[in-house]
Amino acid sequence: MVSNLGAKEGRAGPLRARKDEDKEARRRLLLDEALALYAATSYAEVKMADVAERARLAKGTVFLYFPTKEALFLALLEDLLFSWFERLEAHLASPDAEWTGTWLARTVAQSLEGETSLTRLLALLQTVLEQNVSVEQARRFKERLLEALSRTGATLEAKLSFLRPGEGARFLVHLHALVTGLRQMADVAPVAREVLAAEHMAPLRIDFTAELTAALTTLLRGLESR
């Protein structure tokens, strides 16, 4: 009896592990399919049923992992955002880092090139994604965000002497605000894009990376010249 019980307990660990791995793989699949749909369309056009169909799962299965569409896309944003933080921190740790305000502005802006899905979701964070999620998910996201802001902000303050305590994190908060505004201005409707193609409309066209670089440079110069 003892040996049989021990054998059952021994099997339970690997079985549970495989089950957890399967759950994570299915969760990852849903996030990947949601990202593919979002990158090709818009948040409004993505339906949970479409995500389920692409993942070859029942629609009800999607809701077992993500109870609302907002919960799915907040999880997707979390995945994209903290992957970006890791890449940014790698850039900041480069031995070639110049550590001037101009260099930092350019480095941060360029780190967001090609991250259209991330910046589009950041623009929806407060107005859409956080409107229909659980307190637990919102708290987990905010706690993780606070940790990343504090860690990266401390690096900025250690390298740029003109930044006062807390201003590294505030710089990143201002970055979020700039990304939100510029992404909305850069993502124009097809009819507006056609109108803006005219040569005399050039002052109204937005180059996201160039404008973000200029805005961050101005912000950092203001802090440095106090």
XYZ file of C-alpha atoms in Angstrom:
226
model
C 0.000 0.000 0.000
C 2.750 2.431 0.889
C 4.695 1.723 -2.284
C 1.566 2.137 -4.463
C 0.742 5.440 -2.798
C 4.312 6.594 -3.308
C 4.135 5.649 -6.958
C 0.916 7.643 -7.415
C 2.417 10.677 -5.733
C 5.506 10.340 -7.905
C 3.400 10.350 -11.043
C 1.304 13.325 -9.920
C 4.203 15.761 -10.131
C 5.121 15.184 -13.808
C 1.460 14.953 -14.823
C 0.690 18.253 -13.135
C 3.759 19.820 -14.722
C 2.709 18.681 -18.167
C -0.773 20.035 -17.580
C 0.616 23.413 -16.520
C 2.879 23.456 -19.575
C -0.099 22.674 -21.804
C -2.081 25.519 -20.260
C 0.757 27.974 -20.776
C 1.226 26.796 -24.361
C -2.485 27.313 -25.059
C -2.414 30.745 -23.392
C 0.615 31.663 -25.507
C -1.161 30.479 -28.636
C -4.172 32.676 -27.898
C -1.958 35.720 -27.353
C -0.057 35.056 -30.586
C -3.260 34.711 -32.604
C -4.758 37.829 -31.023
C -1.597 39.746 -31.932
C -1.722 38.523 -35.534
C -5.330 39.669 -35.891
C -4.683 42.993 -34.190
C -1.625 43.754 -36.310
C -3.711 43.241 -39.458
C -6.859 45.083 -38.376
C -7.878 47.080 -35.308
C -8.966 46.439 -31.752
C -12.623 47.021 -32.639
C -12.477 44.510 -35.487
C -10.912 41.667 -33.496
C -13.537 39.284 -32.117
C -12.977 36.597 -29.521
C -14.562 34.114 -31.924
C -11.927 35.011 -34.531
C -9.135 34.389 -32.030
C -10.672 31.023 -31.158
C -11.001 30.073 -34.826
C -7.369 30.925 -35.596
C -6.238 28.940 -32.552
C -8.551 26.047 -33.530
C -10.227 26.154 -30.147
C -13.825 26.475 -29.038
C -14.871 30.036 -28.260
C -15.717 28.984 -24.725
C -12.145 27.795 -24.215
C -10.845 31.296 -24.925
C -13.010 32.675 -22.117
C -11.563 30.127 -19.692
C -8.198 31.818 -20.143
C -9.369 35.384 -20.704
C -12.845 36.234 -19.363
C -13.138 39.386 -21.480
C -11.673 40.794 -24.658
C -10.064 43.524 -22.556
C -8.421 40.904 -20.343
C -6.953 39.218 -23.425
C -5.529 42.435 -24.816
C -4.243 43.691 -21.482
C -2.343 40.400 -21.194
C -1.050 40.928 -24.724
C 0.034 44.474 -23.877
C 1.776 43.199 -20.745
C 3.674 40.666 -22.831
C 4.753 43.231 -25.436
C 5.515 46.002 -22.963
C 7.803 44.071 -20.667
C 9.607 42.470 -23.591
C 10.284 46.033 -24.765
C 11.540 47.013 -21.310
C 14.037 44.140 -21.479
C 15.295 45.284 -24.882
C 15.532 48.911 -23.748
C 17.523 47.919 -20.668
C 19.894 45.967 -22.915
C 20.416 49.101 -25.030
C 21.049 51.175 -21.913
C 23.629 48.662 -20.698
C 25.572 48.807 -23.969
C 29.253 49.773 -23.589
C 28.726 52.161 -26.525
C 26.134 54.200 -24.628
C 26.891 57.936 -24.817
C 24.645 58.942 -21.931
C 23.556 62.375 -23.028
C 19.988 63.614 -23.211
C 20.149 63.585 -27.000
C 21.439 60.009 -27.083
C 18.768 58.822 -24.643
C 15.962 60.484 -26.606
C 17.159 58.905 -29.843
C 17.731 55.489 -28.266
C 14.292 55.342 -26.645
C 12.480 56.517 -29.776
C 14.351 54.092 -32.018
C 13.636 51.229 -29.607
C 9.957 51.696 -30.440
C 10.433 51.549 -34.197
C 8.555 48.546 -35.523
C 6.635 48.223 -32.247
C 3.374 49.443 -33.763
C 1.160 46.917 -31.975
C 2.730 47.837 -28.638
C 2.312 51.578 -29.119
C -1.242 51.180 -30.406
C -2.180 49.142 -27.337
C -0.505 51.653 -25.013
C -2.787 54.294 -26.496
C -5.792 52.142 -25.453
C -4.609 51.245 -21.951
C -6.587 53.626 -19.763
C -9.566 54.296 -22.024
C -10.294 50.720 -23.150
C -8.185 47.882 -21.796
C -8.478 48.675 -18.086
C -12.234 49.245 -18.274
C -13.334 45.616 -18.139
C -10.737 43.525 -16.313
C -10.540 42.127 -12.800
C -8.931 43.997 -9.937
C -6.442 41.138 -9.640
C -5.283 41.465 -13.248
C -5.103 45.252 -13.046
C -3.128 45.114 -9.794
C -0.698 42.534 -11.187
C -0.082 44.656 -14.269
C 0.367 47.886 -12.294
C 2.714 46.276 -9.777
C 4.860 44.898 -12.552
C 4.817 48.253 -14.331
C 5.843 50.063 -11.155
C 8.755 47.678 -10.714
C 9.937 48.229 -14.303
C 9.574 52.007 -14.077
C 11.487 52.105 -10.807
C 14.281 49.856 -12.062
C 14.780 51.582 -15.406
C 14.220 55.010 -13.896
C 16.974 54.375 -11.344
C 19.342 53.475 -14.193
C 18.574 56.764 -15.941
C 19.138 58.751 -12.751
C 22.453 57.007 -12.111
C 23.721 57.835 -15.602
C 22.296 61.343 -16.133
C 23.384 63.627 -13.298
C 20.760 66.275 -14.069
C 17.914 63.893 -13.216
C 16.710 64.261 -9.645
C 15.399 61.329 -7.578
C 12.167 60.057 -9.078
C 12.599 61.884 -12.388
C 13.828 58.796 -14.207
C 10.492 57.086 -13.634
C 8.599 60.296 -14.429
C 10.472 60.519 -17.729
C 9.079 57.099 -18.623
C 5.561 58.187 -17.624
C 5.931 61.212 -19.921
C 7.149 58.838 -22.614
C 3.866 56.924 -22.299
C 1.898 60.155 -22.688
C 3.870 61.142 -25.782
C 3.514 57.683 -27.315
C -0.247 57.756 -26.747
C -0.709 61.127 -28.423
C 1.691 60.604 -31.308
C 0.418 57.118 -32.104
C -3.143 58.400 -32.357
C -2.003 61.254 -34.615
C 0.129 58.978 -36.794
C -2.563 56.324 -37.292
C -4.812 58.225 -39.673
C -7.830 56.801 -41.459
C -7.419 55.796 -45.124
C -9.417 58.796 -46.339
C -7.279 61.164 -44.239
C -4.103 59.464 -45.491
C -5.213 60.168 -49.057
C -5.805 63.825 -48.246
C -2.479 64.168 -46.425
C -0.597 62.771 -49.420
C -0.888 66.174 -51.114
C 2.404 68.090 -51.011
C 0.986 71.148 -49.241
C -0.333 68.891 -46.438
C 3.187 67.893 -45.364
C 3.065 69.937 -42.109
C 0.136 67.770 -40.949
C 1.850 64.433 -41.580
C 3.334 62.708 -38.523
C 6.554 60.684 -38.540
C 6.138 58.832 -35.238
C 9.818 58.139 -34.523
C 11.051 61.582 -35.590
C 8.408 63.426 -33.593
C 8.973 61.247 -30.531
C 12.732 61.843 -30.718
C 12.200 65.605 -30.957
C 9.725 65.668 -28.054
C 11.953 63.583 -25.779
C 14.993 65.690 -26.662
C 13.107 68.862 -25.746
C 11.939 67.317 -22.478
C 15.430 66.222 -21.463
C 17.023 69.527 -22.464
C 14.532 71.314 -20.265
C 15.461 69.145 -17.303
C 19.175 69.600 -17.965
C 19.012 73.390 -18.261
C 17.266 74.063 -14.940
